[in-house]
């Protein structure tokens, strides 16, 4: 599997595959971060999720994000949870809005003060 490492602007072209013994083999990286990224993309790809949640009594929504990346397969469930959520003010940056979103151990946190 070919992919571009997105960890820095250099954008190394990675080739990620499984060897005969099933072990993940990464080539094309210029530093250890690229190898880690390529390995995780093959075994358990994850992404940060950003979005908006409703604020009670206001038209302006609150911007939020996952504190850490979540498995790609969980993204629809995360977005559904955001859609179902309404927060009460006040909220500070970093406040936990949804603990353990969508059955993960990842919190949704506020990215703005309101
Ligand atoms: S492998 Fe290392 S140097 Fe290359 S893009 Fe990824 S982080 Fe940057």
Short mmCIF file of C-alpha atoms and ligand atoms in Angstrom, two decimals:
data_model
loop_
_atom_site.label_atom_id
_atom_site.label_comp_id
_atom_site.label_asym_id
_atom_site.label_seq_id
_atom_site.Cartn_x
_atom_site.Cartn_y
_atom_site.Cartn_z
CA UNK A 1 0.00 0.00 0.00
CA UNK A 2 1.42 3.38 -1.03
CA UNK A 3 0.76 6.41 1.14
CA UNK A 4 2.14 9.82 1.96
CA UNK A 5 3.34 10.45 5.50
CA UNK A 6 1.41 13.44 6.85
CA UNK A 7 3.49 14.04 9.96
CA UNK A 8 5.60 16.83 8.49
CA UNK A 9 5.80 18.95 5.33
CA UNK A 10 8.42 16.68 3.73
CA UNK A 11 5.64 14.22 2.83
CA UNK A 12 7.69 11.05 2.40
CA UNK A 13 6.16 8.44 0.09
CA UNK A 14 5.72 5.29 2.13
CA UNK A 15 5.26 1.75 0.93
CA UNK A 16 3.58 -0.35 3.60
CA UNK A 17 3.03 -4.09 3.29
CA UNK A 18 3.11 -7.34 5.19
CA UNK A 19 6.09 -9.63 4.86
CA UNK A 20 5.83 -13.41 4.39
CA UNK A 21 5.77 -13.82 8.17
CA UNK A 22 2.88 -11.33 8.50
CA UNK A 23 5.04 -8.60 9.98
CA UNK A 24 4.39 -5.05 8.78
CA UNK A 25 7.17 -3.69 6.57
CA UNK A 26 7.47 0.07 6.00
CA UNK A 27 9.89 1.61 3.50
CA UNK A 28 10.36 5.12 2.17
CA UNK A 29 10.31 6.90 5.53
CA UNK A 30 13.02 9.37 6.50
CA UNK A 31 12.47 9.16 10.25
CA UNK A 32 10.88 6.85 12.85
CA UNK A 33 7.63 8.84 12.87
CA UNK A 34 6.99 7.78 9.30
CA UNK A 35 7.46 4.13 10.15
CA UNK A 36 5.05 4.43 13.08
CA UNK A 37 2.53 6.24 10.92
CA UNK A 38 2.72 3.67 8.11
CA UNK A 39 2.37 0.79 10.54
CA UNK A 40 -0.68 2.30 12.26
CA UNK A 41 -2.32 3.14 8.92
CA UNK A 42 -2.17 -0.52 7.96
CA UNK A 43 -3.06 -2.05 11.32
CA UNK A 44 -5.41 0.50 12.94
CA UNK A 45 -5.87 3.77 11.01
CA UNK A 46 -6.98 6.65 13.21
CA UNK A 47 -7.98 10.27 12.68
CA UNK A 48 -8.62 13.38 14.73
CA UNK A 49 -12.25 14.47 14.39
CA UNK A 50 -13.36 18.09 14.58
CA UNK A 51 -16.92 19.35 14.53
CA UNK A 52 -19.58 21.53 16.10
CA UNK A 53 -22.15 20.94 18.82
CA UNK A 54 -25.29 22.90 19.61
CA UNK A 55 -25.27 25.43 22.45
CA UNK A 56 -28.45 25.79 24.48
CA UNK A 57 -30.12 29.12 23.79
CA UNK A 58 -27.66 30.25 21.11
CA UNK A 59 -27.50 30.02 17.34
CA UNK A 60 -23.70 29.89 17.32
CA UNK A 61 -22.38 26.32 17.81
CA UNK A 62 -19.37 25.33 19.90
CA UNK A 63 -16.31 23.99 18.01
CA UNK A 64 -15.00 20.73 19.42
CA UNK A 65 -12.49 18.00 18.62
CA UNK A 66 -11.40 14.60 19.79
CA UNK A 67 -8.62 14.87 22.36
CA UNK A 68 -6.67 12.19 20.49
CA UNK A 69 -7.26 10.32 17.22
CA UNK A 70 -10.07 7.73 17.05
CA UNK A 71 -10.24 4.62 14.84
CA UNK A 72 -11.47 5.55 11.37
CA UNK A 73 -14.35 3.09 11.68
CA UNK A 74 -15.67 5.05 14.66
CA UNK A 75 -15.88 8.39 12.86
CA UNK A 76 -19.58 8.06 11.84
CA UNK A 77 -20.50 7.22 15.45
CA UNK A 78 -18.47 10.18 16.72
CA UNK A 79 -20.21 12.54 14.29
CA UNK A 80 -23.59 11.14 15.33
CA UNK A 81 -22.75 11.78 18.99
CA UNK A 82 -21.80 15.38 18.18
CA UNK A 83 -25.11 15.82 16.36
CA UNK A 84 -27.01 14.53 19.42
CA UNK A 85 -25.25 16.85 21.87
CA UNK A 86 -26.31 20.22 23.25
CA UNK A 87 -24.05 22.00 25.74
CA UNK A 88 -24.83 24.55 28.44
CA UNK A 89 -22.62 27.61 28.80
CA UNK A 90 -20.15 28.62 30.07
CA UNK A 91 -17.54 26.43 28.39
CA UNK A 92 -13.75 26.83 28.45
CA UNK A 93 -11.20 25.51 25.96
CA UNK A 94 -10.32 21.95 26.94
CA UNK A 95 -13.54 21.26 28.84
CA UNK A 96 -14.77 17.71 28.27
CA UNK A 97 -18.00 17.88 26.29
CA UNK A 98 -18.50 14.13 25.71
CA UNK A 99 -16.42 11.71 27.79
CA UNK A 100 -15.48 8.49 26.01
CA UNK A 101 -17.31 9.34 22.80
CA UNK A 102 -18.92 6.50 20.81
CA UNK A 103 -17.66 3.75 23.09
CA UNK A 104 -14.01 4.81 22.78
CA UNK A 105 -11.74 6.04 25.55
CA UNK A 106 -11.39 9.38 23.73
CA UNK A 107 -13.07 12.55 25.03
CA UNK A 108 -14.61 15.28 22.92
CA UNK A 109 -13.22 18.61 24.16
CA UNK A 110 -14.10 22.23 23.52
CA UNK A 111 -11.76 24.22 21.28
CA UNK A 112 -13.20 27.66 22.13
CA UNK A 113 -14.29 29.68 25.14
CA UNK A 114 -17.96 30.60 25.10
S1 LIG B 1 8.74 10.04 7.48
FE1 LIG B 1 9.51 11.61 8.86
S2 LIG B 1 10.53 13.08 7.51
FE2 LIG B 1 9.17 11.85 6.22
S3 LIG B 1 7.22 12.99 6.14
FE3 LIG B 1 7.07 11.51 7.82
S4 LIG B 1 7.68 12.67 9.62
FE4 LIG B 1 8.40 13.80 7.84
#
